[in-house]
């Protein structure tokens, strides 16, 4: 079953990252912002990354900093300590295990 987490409030969502707490982070290109949504789909926070930034990509580091790649001005914005721990990847490399969405380049297993 596929259902939208947030509907009707996004203006060109571009990048997505998931933190350790399961919060979903979305770069909203035309709104020059990043939004944080909790696992039940409720908007937690909106972070403005600057007029004309046009955020397109996201990453979360081990310290919970959210890194935003901006098309406008070719810049990167850091939201210091905004996230809950490192980015969660749905599959991890594990010899002998496979993950359905990654085939061929190695074996991937569920964490």
Short mmCIF file of N, CA and C in Angstrom, two decimals:
data_model
loop_
_atom_site.label_atom_id
_atom_site.label_comp_id
_atom_site.label_asym_id
_atom_site.label_seq_id
_atom_site.Cartn_x
_atom_site.Cartn_y
_atom_site.Cartn_z
N UNK A 1 0.86 -1.17 0.00
CA UNK A 1 0.00 0.00 0.00
C UNK A 1 0.90 1.23 0.00
N UNK A 2 0.61 2.14 -0.89
CA UNK A 2 1.36 3.38 -0.97
C UNK A 2 0.43 4.52 -0.60
N UNK A 3 0.87 5.34 0.36
CA UNK A 3 0.06 6.50 0.72
C UNK A 3 0.99 7.68 0.98
N UNK A 4 0.58 8.89 0.61
CA UNK A 4 1.44 10.05 0.83
C UNK A 4 1.58 10.37 2.31
N UNK A 5 2.79 10.73 2.73
CA UNK A 5 3.02 11.13 4.12
C UNK A 5 2.44 12.51 4.33
N UNK A 6 2.80 13.43 3.46
CA UNK A 6 2.26 14.78 3.49
C UNK A 6 1.76 15.07 2.09
N UNK A 7 0.57 15.55 1.99
CA UNK A 7 -0.02 15.80 0.69
C UNK A 7 -0.50 17.24 0.59
N UNK A 8 -0.26 17.86 -0.55
CA UNK A 8 -0.78 19.18 -0.80
C UNK A 8 -0.01 20.33 -0.18
N UNK A 9 1.06 20.06 0.57
CA UNK A 9 1.81 21.15 1.21
C UNK A 9 3.22 21.28 0.67
N UNK A 10 3.63 20.39 -0.19
CA UNK A 10 4.99 20.41 -0.71
C UNK A 10 5.03 21.10 -2.06
N UNK A 11 6.09 21.86 -2.31
CA UNK A 11 6.26 22.53 -3.59
C UNK A 11 7.59 22.06 -4.18
N UNK A 12 7.55 20.98 -4.93
CA UNK A 12 8.71 20.36 -5.57
C UNK A 12 9.65 19.69 -4.56
N UNK A 13 9.18 18.62 -3.89
CA UNK A 13 10.09 17.88 -3.02
C UNK A 13 11.20 17.24 -3.85
N UNK A 14 12.43 17.33 -3.38
CA UNK A 14 13.57 16.84 -4.15
C UNK A 14 14.31 15.69 -3.46
N UNK A 15 14.93 15.94 -2.31
CA UNK A 15 15.73 14.93 -1.64
C UNK A 15 15.05 14.44 -0.38
N UNK A 16 15.36 13.19 -0.01
CA UNK A 16 14.79 12.58 1.18
C UNK A 16 15.89 11.88 1.97
N UNK A 17 15.85 12.00 3.29
CA UNK A 17 16.74 11.25 4.19
C UNK A 17 15.93 10.84 5.41
N UNK A 18 16.35 9.77 6.06
CA UNK A 18 15.66 9.26 7.24
C UNK A 18 16.67 9.19 8.38
N UNK A 19 16.32 9.79 9.53
CA UNK A 19 17.25 9.76 10.65
C UNK A 19 17.02 8.52 11.53
N UNK A 20 17.84 8.38 12.54
CA UNK A 20 17.81 7.20 13.40
C UNK A 20 16.48 7.02 14.12
N UNK A 21 15.77 8.10 14.39
CA UNK A 21 14.47 8.02 15.06
C UNK A 21 13.33 7.70 14.09
N UNK A 22 13.66 7.60 12.80
CA UNK A 22 12.63 7.30 11.81
C UNK A 22 11.96 8.53 11.23
N UNK A 23 12.46 9.71 11.62
CA UNK A 23 11.92 10.95 11.05
C UNK A 23 12.38 11.08 9.60
N UNK A 24 11.48 11.53 8.75
CA UNK A 24 11.78 11.71 7.34
C UNK A 24 12.07 13.18 7.10
N UNK A 25 13.16 13.45 6.41
CA UNK A 25 13.59 14.80 6.08
C UNK A 25 13.44 14.97 4.58
N UNK A 26 12.80 16.08 4.17
CA UNK A 26 12.55 16.32 2.75
C UNK A 26 13.06 17.70 2.37
N UNK A 27 13.87 17.75 1.30
CA UNK A 27 14.29 19.03 0.74
C UNK A 27 13.18 19.52 -0.17
N UNK A 28 12.65 20.71 0.11
CA UNK A 28 11.54 21.26 -0.67
C UNK A 28 12.10 22.39 -1.53
N UNK A 29 12.36 22.06 -2.78
CA UNK A 29 13.06 22.91 -3.73
C UNK A 29 12.47 24.32 -3.84
N UNK A 30 11.21 24.44 -4.23
CA UNK A 30 10.62 25.76 -4.50
C UNK A 30 10.27 26.56 -3.25
N UNK A 31 10.30 25.92 -2.08
CA UNK A 31 10.02 26.64 -0.84
C UNK A 31 11.30 27.03 -0.10
N UNK A 32 12.46 26.67 -0.67
CA UNK A 32 13.74 26.97 -0.03
C UNK A 32 13.77 26.49 1.41
N UNK A 33 13.26 25.27 1.63
CA UNK A 33 13.17 24.77 3.00
C UNK A 33 13.42 23.27 3.06
N UNK A 34 13.60 22.82 4.27
CA UNK A 34 13.70 21.39 4.59
C UNK A 34 12.65 21.13 5.65
N UNK A 35 11.88 20.07 5.45
CA UNK A 35 10.88 19.73 6.47
C UNK A 35 11.24 18.42 7.14
N UNK A 36 10.83 18.29 8.38
CA UNK A 36 11.01 17.08 9.17
C UNK A 36 9.63 16.53 9.51
N UNK A 37 9.42 15.27 9.21
CA UNK A 37 8.13 14.61 9.43
C UNK A 37 8.38 13.38 10.30
N UNK A 38 7.58 13.21 11.37
CA UNK A 38 7.78 12.05 12.25
C UNK A 38 7.22 10.78 11.60
N UNK A 39 7.51 9.60 12.16
CA UNK A 39 7.08 8.35 11.55
C UNK A 39 5.57 8.20 11.36
N UNK A 40 4.77 8.95 12.11
CA UNK A 40 3.32 8.85 11.92
C UNK A 40 2.79 9.86 10.90
N UNK A 41 3.71 10.62 10.27
CA UNK A 41 3.31 11.53 9.20
C UNK A 41 3.00 12.94 9.62
N UNK A 42 3.31 13.31 10.86
CA UNK A 42 3.05 14.65 11.35
C UNK A 42 4.26 15.55 11.11
N UNK A 43 4.02 16.74 10.60
CA UNK A 43 5.09 17.70 10.40
C UNK A 43 5.66 18.11 11.74
N UNK A 44 6.97 17.95 11.91
CA UNK A 44 7.65 18.30 13.16
C UNK A 44 8.22 19.71 13.10
N UNK A 45 8.90 20.01 11.99
CA UNK A 45 9.56 21.31 11.86
C UNK A 45 9.81 21.65 10.41
N UNK A 46 9.93 22.95 10.16
CA UNK A 46 10.32 23.45 8.84
C UNK A 46 11.56 24.32 9.04
N UNK A 47 12.59 24.08 8.27
CA UNK A 47 13.84 24.83 8.34
C UNK A 47 14.02 25.59 7.03
N UNK A 48 14.15 26.90 7.09
CA UNK A 48 14.40 27.70 5.89
C UNK A 48 15.90 27.73 5.64
N UNK A 49 16.30 27.40 4.41
CA UNK A 49 17.74 27.37 4.10
C UNK A 49 18.19 28.59 3.31
N UNK A 50 17.31 29.55 3.10
CA UNK A 50 17.68 30.80 2.46
C UNK A 50 16.98 31.03 1.14
N UNK A 51 16.65 32.27 0.88
CA UNK A 51 15.99 32.63 -0.38
C UNK A 51 16.90 32.28 -1.55
N UNK A 52 16.33 31.62 -2.53
CA UNK A 52 17.09 31.25 -3.72
C UNK A 52 18.02 30.07 -3.52
N UNK A 53 17.94 29.37 -2.39
CA UNK A 53 18.82 28.23 -2.14
C UNK A 53 18.43 27.02 -3.01
N UNK A 54 17.16 26.77 -3.17
CA UNK A 54 16.64 25.64 -3.93
C UNK A 54 17.29 24.31 -3.52
N UNK A 55 17.00 23.85 -2.28
CA UNK A 55 17.60 22.60 -1.79
C UNK A 55 17.16 21.41 -2.62
N UNK A 56 18.11 20.52 -2.89
CA UNK A 56 17.82 19.38 -3.75
C UNK A 56 18.24 18.05 -3.15
N UNK A 57 19.21 18.03 -2.27
CA UNK A 57 19.69 16.77 -1.70
C UNK A 57 19.94 16.89 -0.22
N UNK A 58 19.87 15.74 0.48
CA UNK A 58 20.05 15.71 1.93
C UNK A 58 20.93 14.55 2.35
N UNK A 59 21.65 14.74 3.44
CA UNK A 59 22.37 13.66 4.11
C UNK A 59 22.39 13.97 5.59
N UNK A 60 22.44 12.94 6.41
CA UNK A 60 22.49 13.11 7.87
C UNK A 60 23.74 12.39 8.36
N UNK A 61 24.59 13.11 9.11
CA UNK A 61 25.81 12.48 9.59
C UNK A 61 25.62 11.86 10.98
N UNK A 62 26.67 11.24 11.49
CA UNK A 62 26.60 10.50 12.75
C UNK A 62 26.32 11.40 13.95
N UNK A 63 26.55 12.69 13.82
CA UNK A 63 26.29 13.62 14.92
C UNK A 63 24.90 14.22 14.86
N UNK A 64 24.11 13.84 13.86
CA UNK A 64 22.76 14.36 13.73
C UNK A 64 22.67 15.68 12.98
N UNK A 65 23.76 16.05 12.30
CA UNK A 65 23.74 17.25 11.47
C UNK A 65 23.09 16.90 10.14
N UNK A 66 22.22 17.77 9.65
CA UNK A 66 21.58 17.57 8.36
C UNK A 66 22.32 18.44 7.35
N UNK A 67 22.82 17.82 6.29
CA UNK A 67 23.56 18.51 5.24
C UNK A 67 22.65 18.66 4.04
N UNK A 68 22.51 19.88 3.54
CA UNK A 68 21.59 20.18 2.46
C UNK A 68 22.37 20.71 1.27
N UNK A 69 22.25 20.03 0.12
CA UNK A 69 22.87 20.50 -1.11
C UNK A 69 21.90 21.42 -1.82
N UNK A 70 22.32 22.65 -2.06
CA UNK A 70 21.47 23.67 -2.67
C UNK A 70 21.89 23.94 -4.12
N UNK A 71 20.92 23.93 -5.01
CA UNK A 71 21.21 24.28 -6.40
C UNK A 71 21.48 25.77 -6.55
N UNK A 72 20.73 26.60 -5.83
CA UNK A 72 20.92 28.05 -5.91
C UNK A 72 22.22 28.46 -5.27
N UNK A 73 23.09 29.10 -6.02
CA UNK A 73 24.36 29.55 -5.47
C UNK A 73 25.38 28.44 -5.31
N UNK A 74 25.01 27.20 -5.67
CA UNK A 74 25.94 26.06 -5.55
C UNK A 74 26.54 26.00 -4.15
N UNK A 75 25.66 25.92 -3.14
CA UNK A 75 26.09 25.94 -1.75
C UNK A 75 25.62 24.69 -1.01
N UNK A 76 26.16 24.51 0.18
CA UNK A 76 25.73 23.45 1.09
C UNK A 76 25.40 24.12 2.42
N UNK A 77 24.25 23.74 3.00
CA UNK A 77 23.83 24.27 4.29
C UNK A 77 23.89 23.15 5.32
N UNK A 78 24.36 23.45 6.53
CA UNK A 78 24.40 22.47 7.61
C UNK A 78 23.39 22.90 8.68
N UNK A 79 22.46 21.99 9.00
CA UNK A 79 21.53 22.20 10.11
C UNK A 79 22.13 21.45 11.30
N UNK A 80 22.87 22.15 12.13
CA UNK A 80 23.67 21.54 13.19
C UNK A 80 22.79 20.90 14.25
N UNK A 81 22.99 19.60 14.48
CA UNK A 81 22.30 18.87 15.53
C UNK A 81 20.79 18.76 15.38
N UNK A 82 20.27 18.98 14.19
CA UNK A 82 18.82 18.99 13.99
C UNK A 82 18.20 17.60 13.99
N UNK A 83 18.94 16.59 13.54
CA UNK A 83 18.39 15.24 13.38
C UNK A 83 18.71 14.37 14.59
N UNK A 84 18.13 13.20 14.59
CA UNK A 84 18.33 12.22 15.66
C UNK A 84 19.32 11.15 15.19
N UNK A 85 20.61 11.42 15.37
CA UNK A 85 21.63 10.43 15.04
C UNK A 85 21.86 10.25 13.55
N UNK A 86 22.55 9.18 13.18
CA UNK A 86 22.93 9.00 11.78
C UNK A 86 21.76 8.64 10.88
N UNK A 87 22.02 8.81 9.60
CA UNK A 87 21.03 8.44 8.60
C UNK A 87 20.81 6.94 8.64
N UNK A 88 19.58 6.54 8.48
CA UNK A 88 19.22 5.13 8.46
C UNK A 88 19.17 4.64 7.03
N UNK A 89 19.92 3.60 6.73
CA UNK A 89 19.89 2.98 5.42
C UNK A 89 19.11 1.68 5.54
N UNK A 90 18.13 1.44 4.68
CA UNK A 90 17.31 0.25 4.81
C UNK A 90 18.05 -1.06 4.58
N UNK A 91 19.20 -1.02 3.95
CA UNK A 91 19.99 -2.24 3.73
C UNK A 91 21.44 -1.95 4.07
N UNK A 92 22.12 -2.94 4.62
CA UNK A 92 23.54 -2.82 4.92
C UNK A 92 24.27 -3.97 4.26
N UNK A 93 25.55 -3.75 3.92
CA UNK A 93 26.34 -4.81 3.32
C UNK A 93 26.56 -5.91 4.35
N UNK A 94 26.27 -7.14 3.96
CA UNK A 94 26.50 -8.29 4.83
C UNK A 94 26.77 -9.49 3.93
N UNK A 95 27.98 -10.06 3.97
CA UNK A 95 28.29 -11.20 3.11
C UNK A 95 27.27 -12.33 3.28
N UNK A 96 26.78 -12.83 2.15
CA UNK A 96 25.85 -13.94 2.18
C UNK A 96 24.39 -13.55 2.25
N UNK A 97 24.08 -12.29 2.52
CA UNK A 97 22.70 -11.83 2.60
C UNK A 97 22.38 -10.96 1.39
N UNK A 98 21.13 -10.94 1.00
CA UNK A 98 20.74 -10.10 -0.13
C UNK A 98 19.60 -9.19 0.25
N UNK A 99 19.52 -8.10 -0.44
CA UNK A 99 18.46 -7.12 -0.26
C UNK A 99 17.82 -6.93 -1.62
N UNK A 100 16.51 -7.04 -1.76
CA UNK A 100 15.88 -7.07 -3.07
C UNK A 100 16.18 -5.88 -3.98
N UNK A 101 16.38 -4.68 -3.41
CA UNK A 101 16.58 -3.55 -4.29
C UNK A 101 18.03 -3.37 -4.75
N UNK A 102 18.97 -4.12 -4.21
CA UNK A 102 20.35 -4.04 -4.63
C UNK A 102 20.81 -5.42 -5.09
N UNK A 103 21.03 -5.55 -6.36
CA UNK A 103 21.49 -6.84 -6.89
C UNK A 103 22.72 -6.61 -7.76
N UNK A 104 23.62 -7.53 -7.73
CA UNK A 104 24.76 -7.49 -8.64
C UNK A 104 26.03 -6.90 -8.07
N UNK A 105 25.98 -5.77 -7.42
CA UNK A 105 27.19 -5.09 -6.96
C UNK A 105 27.65 -5.54 -5.59
N UNK A 106 27.25 -6.66 -5.10
CA UNK A 106 27.59 -7.12 -3.75
C UNK A 106 26.35 -7.64 -3.07
N UNK A 107 26.54 -8.18 -1.93
CA UNK A 107 25.41 -8.69 -1.17
C UNK A 107 25.00 -7.69 -0.10
N UNK A 108 23.72 -7.43 0.00
CA UNK A 108 23.20 -6.47 0.96
C UNK A 108 22.18 -7.14 1.85
N UNK A 109 22.25 -6.90 3.15
CA UNK A 109 21.34 -7.52 4.08
C UNK A 109 20.60 -6.49 4.91
N UNK A 110 19.46 -6.86 5.40
CA UNK A 110 18.70 -5.97 6.28
C UNK A 110 19.42 -5.84 7.59
N UNK A 111 19.44 -4.62 8.19
CA UNK A 111 20.14 -4.44 9.47
C UNK A 111 19.47 -5.22 10.59
#
